[in-house]
mmCIF file of C-alpha atoms in Angstrom:
data_model
loop_
_atom_site.group_PDB
_atom_site.id
_atom_site.type_symbol
_atom_site.label_atom_id
_atom_site.label_comp_id
_atom_site.label_asym_id
_atom_site.label_seq_id
_atom_site.Cartn_x
_atom_site.Cartn_y
_atom_site.Cartn_z
ATOM 1 C CA UNK S 1 131.295 141.790 65.677
ATOM 2 C CA UNK S 2 129.337 144.301 63.618
ATOM 3 C CA UNK S 3 127.561 141.502 61.774
ATOM 4 C CA UNK S 4 126.594 139.839 65.056
ATOM 5 C CA UNK S 5 125.188 143.089 66.430
ATOM 6 C CA UNK S 6 123.270 143.698 63.222
ATOM 7 C CA UNK S 7 121.867 140.174 63.372
ATOM 8 C CA UNK S 8 120.790 140.596 66.996
ATOM 9 C CA UNK S 9 119.210 143.947 66.166
ATOM 10 C CA UNK S 10 117.295 142.380 63.297
ATOM 11 C CA UNK S 11 116.035 139.595 65.564
ATOM 12 C CA UNK S 12 114.920 142.122 68.183
ATOM 13 C CA UNK S 13 113.090 144.096 65.530
ATOM 14 C CA UNK S 14 111.349 140.928 64.324
ATOM 15 C CA UNK S 15 110.362 139.975 67.875
ATOM 16 C CA UNK S 16 109.007 143.468 68.520
ATOM 17 C CA UNK S 17 107.034 143.327 65.292
ATOM 18 C CA UNK S 18 105.560 139.934 66.231
ATOM 19 C CA UNK S 19 104.637 141.229 69.690
ATOM 20 C CA UNK S 20 102.982 144.261 68.128
ATOM 21 C CA UNK S 21 101.015 142.062 65.731
ATOM 22 C CA UNK S 22 99.895 139.777 68.556
ATOM 23 C CA UNK S 23 98.883 142.799 70.614
ATOM 24 C CA UNK S 24 96.909 144.221 67.701
ATOM 25 C CA UNK S 25 95.258 140.836 67.153
ATOM 26 C CA UNK S 26 94.307 140.497 70.834
ATOM 27 C CA UNK S 27 92.958 144.040 70.883
ATOM 28 C CA UNK S 28 90.912 143.414 67.750
ATOM 29 C CA UNK S 29 89.560 140.165 69.212
ATOM 30 C CA UNK S 30 88.632 141.907 72.472
ATOM 31 C CA UNK S 31 86.885 144.709 70.604
ATOM 32 C CA UNK S 32 85.013 142.163 68.497
ATOM 33 C CA UNK S 33 83.854 140.324 71.625
ATOM 34 C CA UNK S 34 82.692 143.581 73.218
ATOM 35 C CA UNK S 35 80.814 144.567 70.074
ATOM 36 C CA UNK S 36 79.223 141.120 69.797
ATOM 37 C CA UNK S 37 78.097 141.239 73.439
ATOM 38 C CA UNK S 38 76.740 144.759 72.959
ATOM 39 C CA UNK S 39 74.844 143.624 69.853
ATOM 40 C CA UNK S 40 73.430 140.610 71.717
ATOM 41 C CA UNK S 41 72.203 142.756 74.607
ATOM 42 C CA UNK S 42 70.744 145.301 72.184
ATOM 43 C CA UNK S 43 68.800 142.555 70.436
ATOM 44 C CA UNK S 44 67.543 141.224 73.789
ATOM 45 C CA UNK S 45 66.478 144.726 74.853
ATOM 46 C CA UNK S 46 64.723 145.211 71.530
ATOM 47 C CA UNK S 47 62.915 141.867 71.875
ATOM 48 C CA UNK S 48 61.803 142.711 75.424
ATOM 49 C CA UNK S 49 60.688 146.176 74.351
ATOM 50 C CA UNK S 50 58.678 144.804 71.430
ATOM 51 C CA UNK S 51 57.009 142.267 73.754
ATOM 52 C CA UNK S 52 56.191 144.965 76.324
ATOM 53 C CA UNK S 53 54.787 147.304 73.663
ATOM 54 C CA UNK S 54 52.752 144.452 72.207
ATOM 55 C CA UNK S 55 51.266 143.623 75.619
ATOM 56 C CA UNK S 56 50.454 147.260 76.313
ATOM 57 C CA UNK S 57 48.900 147.655 72.859
ATOM 58 C CA UNK S 58 46.706 144.605 73.430
ATOM 59 C CA UNK S 59 45.629 145.911 76.835
ATOM 60 C CA UNK S 60 44.861 149.399 75.512
ATOM 61 C CA UNK S 61 42.938 147.874 72.620
ATOM 62 C CA UNK S 62 40.773 145.994 75.119
ATOM 63 C CA UNK S 63 40.157 149.134 77.158
ATOM 64 C CA UNK S 64 39.304 151.215 74.075
ATOM 65 C CA UNK S 65 36.656 148.668 73.194
ATOM 66 C CA UNK S 66 35.013 149.164 76.564
ATOM 67 C CA UNK S 67 34.378 152.909 76.186
ATOM 68 C CA UNK S 68 32.806 154.873 73.312
ATOM 69 C CA UNK S 69 35.224 157.050 71.367
ATOM 70 C CA UNK S 70 33.286 160.198 72.268
ATOM 71 C CA UNK S 71 33.691 159.482 75.971
ATOM 72 C CA UNK S 72 37.442 159.028 75.751
ATOM 73 C CA UNK S 73 37.873 162.630 74.651
ATOM 74 C CA UNK S 74 36.282 164.035 77.780
ATOM 75 C CA UNK S 75 37.795 161.553 80.183
ATOM 76 C CA UNK S 76 39.745 163.280 82.948
ATOM 77 C CA UNK S 77 42.806 162.193 84.897
ATOM 78 C CA UNK S 78 40.773 161.664 88.071
ATOM 79 C CA UNK S 79 38.662 158.993 86.346
ATOM 80 C CA UNK S 80 41.540 157.112 84.711
ATOM 81 C CA UNK S 81 41.670 154.777 87.694
ATOM 82 C CA UNK S 82 38.217 153.429 86.857
ATOM 83 C CA UNK S 83 39.469 152.257 83.463
ATOM 84 C CA UNK S 84 42.031 149.950 85.038
ATOM 85 C CA UNK S 85 39.618 148.749 87.708
ATOM 86 C CA UNK S 86 38.405 145.206 87.277
ATOM 87 C CA UNK S 87 34.957 146.496 88.208
ATOM 88 C CA UNK S 88 34.752 148.221 84.835
ATOM 89 C CA UNK S 89 36.283 145.688 82.471
ATOM 90 C CA UNK S 90 35.002 142.491 80.917
ATOM 91 C CA UNK S 91 36.282 138.931 81.132
ATOM 92 C CA UNK S 92 38.841 139.486 78.384
ATOM 93 C CA UNK S 93 40.399 142.466 80.126
ATOM 94 C CA UNK S 94 40.480 140.542 83.405
ATOM 95 C CA UNK S 95 42.633 137.924 81.706
ATOM 96 C CA UNK S 96 45.164 140.629 80.897
ATOM 97 C CA UNK S 97 45.186 141.725 84.541
ATOM 98 C CA UNK S 98 45.447 138.160 85.814
ATOM 99 C CA UNK S 99 48.354 137.447 83.477
ATOM 100 C CA UNK S 100 50.337 140.255 85.102
ATOM 101 C CA UNK S 101 49.248 139.224 88.607
ATOM 102 C CA UNK S 102 50.363 135.642 87.944
ATOM 103 C CA UNK S 103 53.845 136.883 87.051
ATOM 104 C CA UNK S 104 53.898 138.738 90.370
ATOM 105 C CA UNK S 105 52.903 135.576 92.260
ATOM 106 C CA UNK S 106 55.703 133.615 90.584
ATOM 107 C CA UNK S 107 58.164 136.356 91.574
ATOM 108 C CA UNK S 108 56.832 136.361 95.159
ATOM 109 C CA UNK S 109 57.476 132.606 95.398
ATOM 110 C CA UNK S 110 61.212 133.293 95.150
ATOM 111 C CA UNK S 111 60.999 135.406 98.339
ATOM 112 C CA UNK S 112 59.652 132.628 100.569
ATOM 113 C CA UNK S 113 62.946 131.792 102.298
ATOM 114 C CA UNK S 114 63.617 135.472 103.040
ATOM 115 C CA UNK S 115 60.094 135.894 104.434
ATOM 116 C CA UNK S 116 60.402 132.986 106.880
ATOM 117 C CA UNK S 117 64.028 133.637 107.828
ATOM 118 C CA UNK S 118 63.022 135.738 110.857
ATOM 119 C CA UNK S 119 60.811 132.952 112.242
ATOM 120 C CA UNK S 120 62.010 129.701 113.799
ATOM 121 C CA UNK S 121 58.826 127.986 112.686
ATOM 122 C CA UNK S 122 59.735 124.485 113.877
ATOM 123 C CA UNK S 123 60.586 125.621 117.424
ATOM 124 C CA UNK S 124 58.061 128.414 118.045
ATOM 125 C CA UNK S 125 54.654 127.684 119.663
ATOM 126 C CA UNK S 126 51.424 127.640 117.681
ATOM 127 C CA UNK S 127 49.622 130.969 117.489
ATOM 128 C CA UNK S 128 49.063 134.206 115.583
ATOM 129 C CA UNK S 129 50.830 137.565 115.669
ATOM 130 C CA UNK S 130 50.182 140.882 113.893
ATOM 131 C CA UNK S 131 52.399 143.924 113.387
ATOM 132 C CA UNK S 132 52.884 147.010 111.242
ATOM 133 C CA UNK S 133 56.112 147.000 109.261
ATOM 134 C CA UNK S 134 58.137 149.648 107.449
ATOM 135 C CA UNK S 135 59.998 148.546 104.297
ATOM 136 C CA UNK S 136 63.777 148.791 104.255
ATOM 137 C CA UNK S 137 63.642 150.754 101.010
ATOM 138 C CA UNK S 138 63.334 154.527 101.243
ATOM 139 C CA UNK S 139 59.864 155.798 100.480
ATOM 140 C CA UNK S 140 58.216 152.407 100.896
ATOM 141 C CA UNK S 141 54.651 152.161 102.163
ATOM 142 C CA UNK S 142 54.048 150.820 105.655
ATOM 143 C CA UNK S 143 52.377 147.426 105.523
ATOM 144 C CA UNK S 144 50.424 145.137 107.833
ATOM 145 C CA UNK S 145 51.893 141.681 108.544
ATOM 146 C CA UNK S 146 50.055 138.687 109.981
ATOM 147 C CA UNK S 147 51.866 135.475 110.959
ATOM 148 C CA UNK S 148 50.185 132.210 111.852
ATOM 149 C CA UNK S 149 51.811 128.952 112.946
ATOM 150 C CA UNK S 150 49.877 125.740 113.520
ATOM 151 C CA UNK S 151 50.403 121.990 113.289
ATOM 152 C CA UNK S 152 48.487 119.021 111.941
ATOM 153 C CA UNK S 153 49.012 115.357 113.006
ATOM 154 C CA UNK S 154 49.230 114.239 109.384
ATOM 155 C CA UNK S 155 51.937 113.966 106.744
ATOM 156 C CA UNK S 156 52.995 116.911 104.582
ATOM 157 C CA UNK S 157 51.514 115.179 101.539
ATOM 158 C CA UNK S 158 48.108 114.717 103.179
ATOM 159 C CA UNK S 159 48.082 118.249 104.597
ATOM 160 C CA UNK S 160 49.077 120.038 101.406
ATOM 161 C CA UNK S 161 46.532 118.041 99.397
ATOM 162 C CA UNK S 162 43.800 119.029 101.858
ATOM 163 C CA UNK S 163 44.880 122.678 101.724
ATOM 164 C CA UNK S 164 44.917 122.652 97.935
ATOM 165 C CA UNK S 165 41.345 121.362 97.760
ATOM 166 C CA UNK S 166 40.349 124.341 99.910
ATOM 167 C CA UNK S 167 42.437 126.853 97.937
ATOM 168 C CA UNK S 168 39.771 127.132 95.243
ATOM 169 C CA UNK S 169 37.367 128.554 97.894
ATOM 170 C CA UNK S 170 34.680 126.232 96.546
ATOM 171 C CA UNK S 171 31.713 126.218 98.912
ATOM 172 C CA UNK S 172 33.152 129.176 100.819
ATOM 173 C CA UNK S 173 32.363 131.950 98.313
ATOM 174 C CA UNK S 174 29.452 131.611 95.887
ATOM 175 C CA UNK S 175 29.791 134.849 93.903
ATOM 176 C CA UNK S 176 32.843 133.959 91.809
ATOM 177 C CA UNK S 177 34.338 133.724 88.329
ATOM 178 C CA UNK S 178 36.930 131.063 87.470
ATOM 179 C CA UNK S 179 39.844 131.657 85.114
ATOM 180 C CA UNK S 180 41.192 128.109 84.955
ATOM 181 C CA UNK S 181 42.308 128.487 81.334
ATOM 182 C CA UNK S 182 45.020 131.047 82.143
ATOM 183 C CA UNK S 183 47.349 128.598 83.929
ATOM 184 C CA UNK S 184 47.570 124.919 84.860
ATOM 185 C CA UNK S 185 44.702 124.323 87.337
ATOM 186 C CA UNK S 186 46.710 121.507 88.942
ATOM 187 C CA UNK S 187 48.993 124.046 90.598
ATOM 188 C CA UNK S 188 47.281 127.436 90.110
ATOM 189 C CA UNK S 189 43.913 128.853 91.210
ATOM 190 C CA UNK S 190 42.706 132.110 89.633
ATOM 191 C CA UNK S 191 39.410 133.648 90.736
ATOM 192 C CA UNK S 192 37.488 136.902 90.730
ATOM 193 C CA UNK S 193 35.081 137.013 93.661
ATOM 194 C CA UNK S 194 32.748 139.442 95.415
ATOM 195 C CA UNK S 195 32.577 139.502 99.205
ATOM 196 C CA UNK S 196 29.470 140.948 100.865
ATOM 197 C CA UNK S 197 29.732 141.656 104.596
ATOM 198 C CA UNK S 198 28.169 143.797 107.312
ATOM 199 C CA UNK S 199 30.106 146.210 109.477
ATOM 200 C CA UNK S 200 29.485 146.546 113.214
ATOM 201 C CA UNK S 201 27.507 149.684 112.353
ATOM 202 C CA UNK S 202 25.099 147.550 110.337
ATOM 203 C CA UNK S 203 26.194 149.011 107.000
ATOM 204 C CA UNK S 204 26.522 146.442 104.216
ATOM 205 C CA UNK S 205 29.692 146.564 102.154
ATOM 206 C CA UNK S 206 30.989 144.659 99.155
ATOM 207 C CA UNK S 207 34.535 144.079 97.956
ATOM 208 C CA UNK S 208 35.758 142.741 94.616
ATOM 209 C CA UNK S 209 38.853 140.541 94.828
ATOM 210 C CA UNK S 210 41.197 139.140 92.197
ATOM 211 C CA UNK S 211 42.785 136.077 93.783
ATOM 212 C CA UNK S 212 45.707 134.007 92.474
ATOM 213 C CA UNK S 213 47.192 131.078 94.426
ATOM 214 C CA UNK S 214 50.061 128.876 93.251
ATOM 215 C CA UNK S 215 51.400 125.621 94.712
ATOM 216 C CA UNK S 216 54.945 124.237 94.487
ATOM 217 C CA UNK S 217 55.675 120.818 96.012
ATOM 218 C CA UNK S 218 59.326 120.158 96.832
ATOM 219 C CA UNK S 219 61.019 117.040 98.189
ATOM 220 C CA UNK S 220 60.676 117.916 101.892
ATOM 221 C CA UNK S 221 58.109 120.705 101.923
ATOM 222 C CA UNK S 222 55.177 122.263 100.099
ATOM 223 C CA UNK S 223 54.894 125.987 99.386
ATOM 224 C CA UNK S 224 51.842 128.067 98.542
ATOM 225 C CA UNK S 225 52.059 131.661 97.365
ATOM 226 C CA UNK S 226 49.129 133.941 96.638
ATOM 227 C CA UNK S 227 48.144 137.496 95.866
ATOM 228 C CA UNK S 228 44.782 139.126 96.402
ATOM 229 C CA UNK S 229 43.884 142.531 94.966
ATOM 230 C CA UNK S 230 40.856 143.950 96.788
ATOM 231 C CA UNK S 231 38.706 146.843 95.512
ATOM 232 C CA UNK S 232 36.044 148.447 97.656
ATOM 233 C CA UNK S 233 32.516 149.190 96.469
ATOM 234 C CA UNK S 234 29.841 151.470 97.892
ATOM 235 C CA UNK S 235 31.166 153.391 100.897
ATOM 236 C CA UNK S 236 34.605 151.869 100.207
ATOM 237 C CA UNK S 237 34.639 152.853 96.524
ATOM 238 C CA UNK S 238 38.059 154.030 95.352
ATOM 239 C CA UNK S 239 39.940 152.070 98.013
ATOM 240 C CA UNK S 240 42.273 149.233 97.095
ATOM 241 C CA UNK S 241 44.566 146.907 98.972
ATOM 242 C CA UNK S 242 47.162 144.398 97.834
ATOM 243 C CA UNK S 243 47.779 141.213 99.814
ATOM 244 C CA UNK S 244 50.655 138.767 99.415
ATOM 245 C CA UNK S 245 50.718 135.477 101.286
ATOM 246 C CA UNK S 246 53.181 132.633 101.764
ATOM 247 C CA UNK S 247 52.545 129.250 103.381
ATOM 248 C CA UNK S 248 55.279 126.723 104.126
ATOM 249 C CA UNK S 249 54.302 123.156 105.070
ATOM 250 C CA UNK S 250 57.138 120.996 106.396
ATOM 251 C CA UNK S 251 57.625 117.935 108.622
ATOM 252 C CA UNK S 252 57.958 118.488 112.373
ATOM 253 C CA UNK S 253 61.305 117.759 114.026
ATOM 254 C CA UNK S 254 60.105 114.304 115.092
ATOM 255 C CA UNK S 255 58.530 113.707 111.690
ATOM 256 C CA UNK S 256 55.143 112.695 113.125
ATOM 257 C CA UNK S 257 53.201 115.764 112.006
ATOM 258 C CA UNK S 258 53.215 118.771 109.682
ATOM 259 C CA UNK S 259 54.203 122.269 110.790
ATOM 260 C CA UNK S 260 52.562 125.104 108.867
ATOM 261 C CA UNK S 261 53.824 128.666 108.821
ATOM 262 C CA UNK S 262 51.729 131.347 107.113
ATOM 263 C CA UNK S 263 52.817 134.945 106.527
ATOM 264 C CA UNK S 264 50.450 137.513 105.007
ATOM 265 C CA UNK S 265 51.291 141.113 104.119
ATOM 266 C CA UNK S 266 48.781 143.806 103.215
ATOM 267 C CA UNK S 267 49.508 147.261 101.860
ATOM 268 C CA UNK S 268 47.124 149.948 100.530
ATOM 269 C CA UNK S 269 47.242 150.896 96.862
ATOM 270 C CA UNK S 270 46.854 154.515 95.782
ATOM 271 C CA UNK S 271 46.153 155.793 92.282
ATOM 272 C CA UNK S 272 46.330 159.248 90.726
ATOM 273 C CA UNK S 273 44.596 162.056 92.565
ATOM 274 C CA UNK S 274 41.862 159.988 94.146
ATOM 275 C CA UNK S 275 40.636 161.733 97.277
ATOM 276 C CA UNK S 276 39.619 159.246 99.932
ATOM 277 C CA UNK S 277 38.680 160.332 103.422
ATOM 278 C CA UNK S 278 41.345 159.250 105.886
ATOM 279 C CA UNK S 279 38.819 157.806 108.342
ATOM 280 C CA UNK S 280 37.084 155.781 105.621
ATOM 281 C CA UNK S 281 40.397 154.550 104.272
ATOM 282 C CA UNK S 282 41.471 153.465 107.754
ATOM 283 C CA UNK S 283 38.127 151.719 108.260
ATOM 284 C CA UNK S 284 38.670 149.843 104.994
ATOM 285 C CA UNK S 285 42.201 148.808 106.009
ATOM 286 C CA UNK S 286 41.038 147.736 109.476
ATOM 287 C CA UNK S 287 38.300 145.638 107.910
ATOM 288 C CA UNK S 288 40.799 143.934 105.597
ATOM 289 C CA UNK S 289 43.248 143.330 108.471
ATOM 290 C CA UNK S 290 40.498 141.662 110.501
ATOM 291 C CA UNK S 291 39.523 139.627 107.454
ATOM 292 C CA UNK S 292 43.033 138.137 107.377
ATOM 293 C CA UNK S 293 42.661 137.002 110.987
ATOM 294 C CA UNK S 294 39.221 135.529 110.297
ATOM 295 C CA UNK S 295 40.478 133.723 107.200
ATOM 296 C CA UNK S 296 43.463 132.336 109.114
ATOM 297 C CA UNK S 297 41.201 130.813 111.758
ATOM 298 C CA UNK S 298 38.743 129.591 109.132
ATOM 299 C CA UNK S 299 41.481 127.922 107.071
ATOM 300 C CA UNK S 300 42.972 126.264 110.163
ATOM 301 C CA UNK S 301 39.582 124.815 111.094
ATOM 302 C CA UNK S 302 38.752 123.737 107.539
ATOM 303 C CA UNK S 303 42.078 121.956 107.072
ATOM 304 C CA UNK S 304 41.591 120.084 110.350
ATOM 305 C CA UNK S 305 38.043 119.105 109.378
ATOM 306 C CA UNK S 306 39.063 118.022 105.869
ATOM 307 C CA UNK S 307 41.898 115.840 107.155
ATOM 308 C CA UNK S 308 39.650 114.285 109.786
ATOM 309 C CA UNK S 309 36.909 113.597 107.222
ATOM 310 C CA UNK S 310 39.474 111.958 104.922
ATOM 311 C CA UNK S 311 40.679 109.759 107.783
ATOM 312 C CA UNK S 312 37.166 108.673 108.759
ATOM 313 C CA UNK S 313 36.313 107.958 105.127
ATOM 314 C CA UNK S 314 39.203 105.478 104.974
ATOM 315 C CA UNK S 315 37.987 103.584 108.036
ATOM 316 C CA UNK S 316 35.858 100.585 107.153
ATOM 317 C CA UNK S 317 33.133 100.492 109.789
#
């Protein structure tokens, strides 16, 4: 009996020892996995940080080349905005700015379904609507939103091709600089343009715009996303506005035409301690809001004309 108990006790001790070893092994393996994952993330963070520092260093190097060293010593905080302004930099610096703007356009493309979720584009009547919106996030800046819905009696393929030919603004704006080498020109348009207009008061104003438009063609729809960064000159100097636009082209419910929904959002941009008169700033924003409406009507008319011209060109008279 004593031998049997001793044998059972020995077996229990062996089993406990094996369990302890397995537990230690599992714990060591888990710790190793955690350490490996931590090391991997640290390396990724380091890579991203090095890339960010490299980009910033390149950008700062460009900016330093634009200003004499003696001037940089006396430069004040209030004038730092002018350094980043595309009005003050050369073509090389603009490429740096456009590279960042292009990343923002690509990110905005991912928001297209959320943007159009509140609109039943296929069922709603053609027309335009404007409103002021407040972001859901705390502290967000109120923005202006313009929505336009219209239809064309042509296929999605024909309509998106016509739109894309117009997206380069060729023949619409003469004072322009092309940056076709930054991205594939088959699906991306990048321009720096100057608009010159007259206000109702008769005063002439000019606005510099950096414009990036990107096209993505899917199986059953075509999507266009763009950003425009506008900088005022003259009486509007120091005023900036950011515009983001989405266009969704899809077949109508009966499949005989193309339904186009366009959503544009504009929000003012503020930098440092720039002091801009409230009335002048509001006048600038009102002008830009009206420009969206004008451009919407102009684009609608141009697309219709382009599609009609294409149709007539195919008719053998």
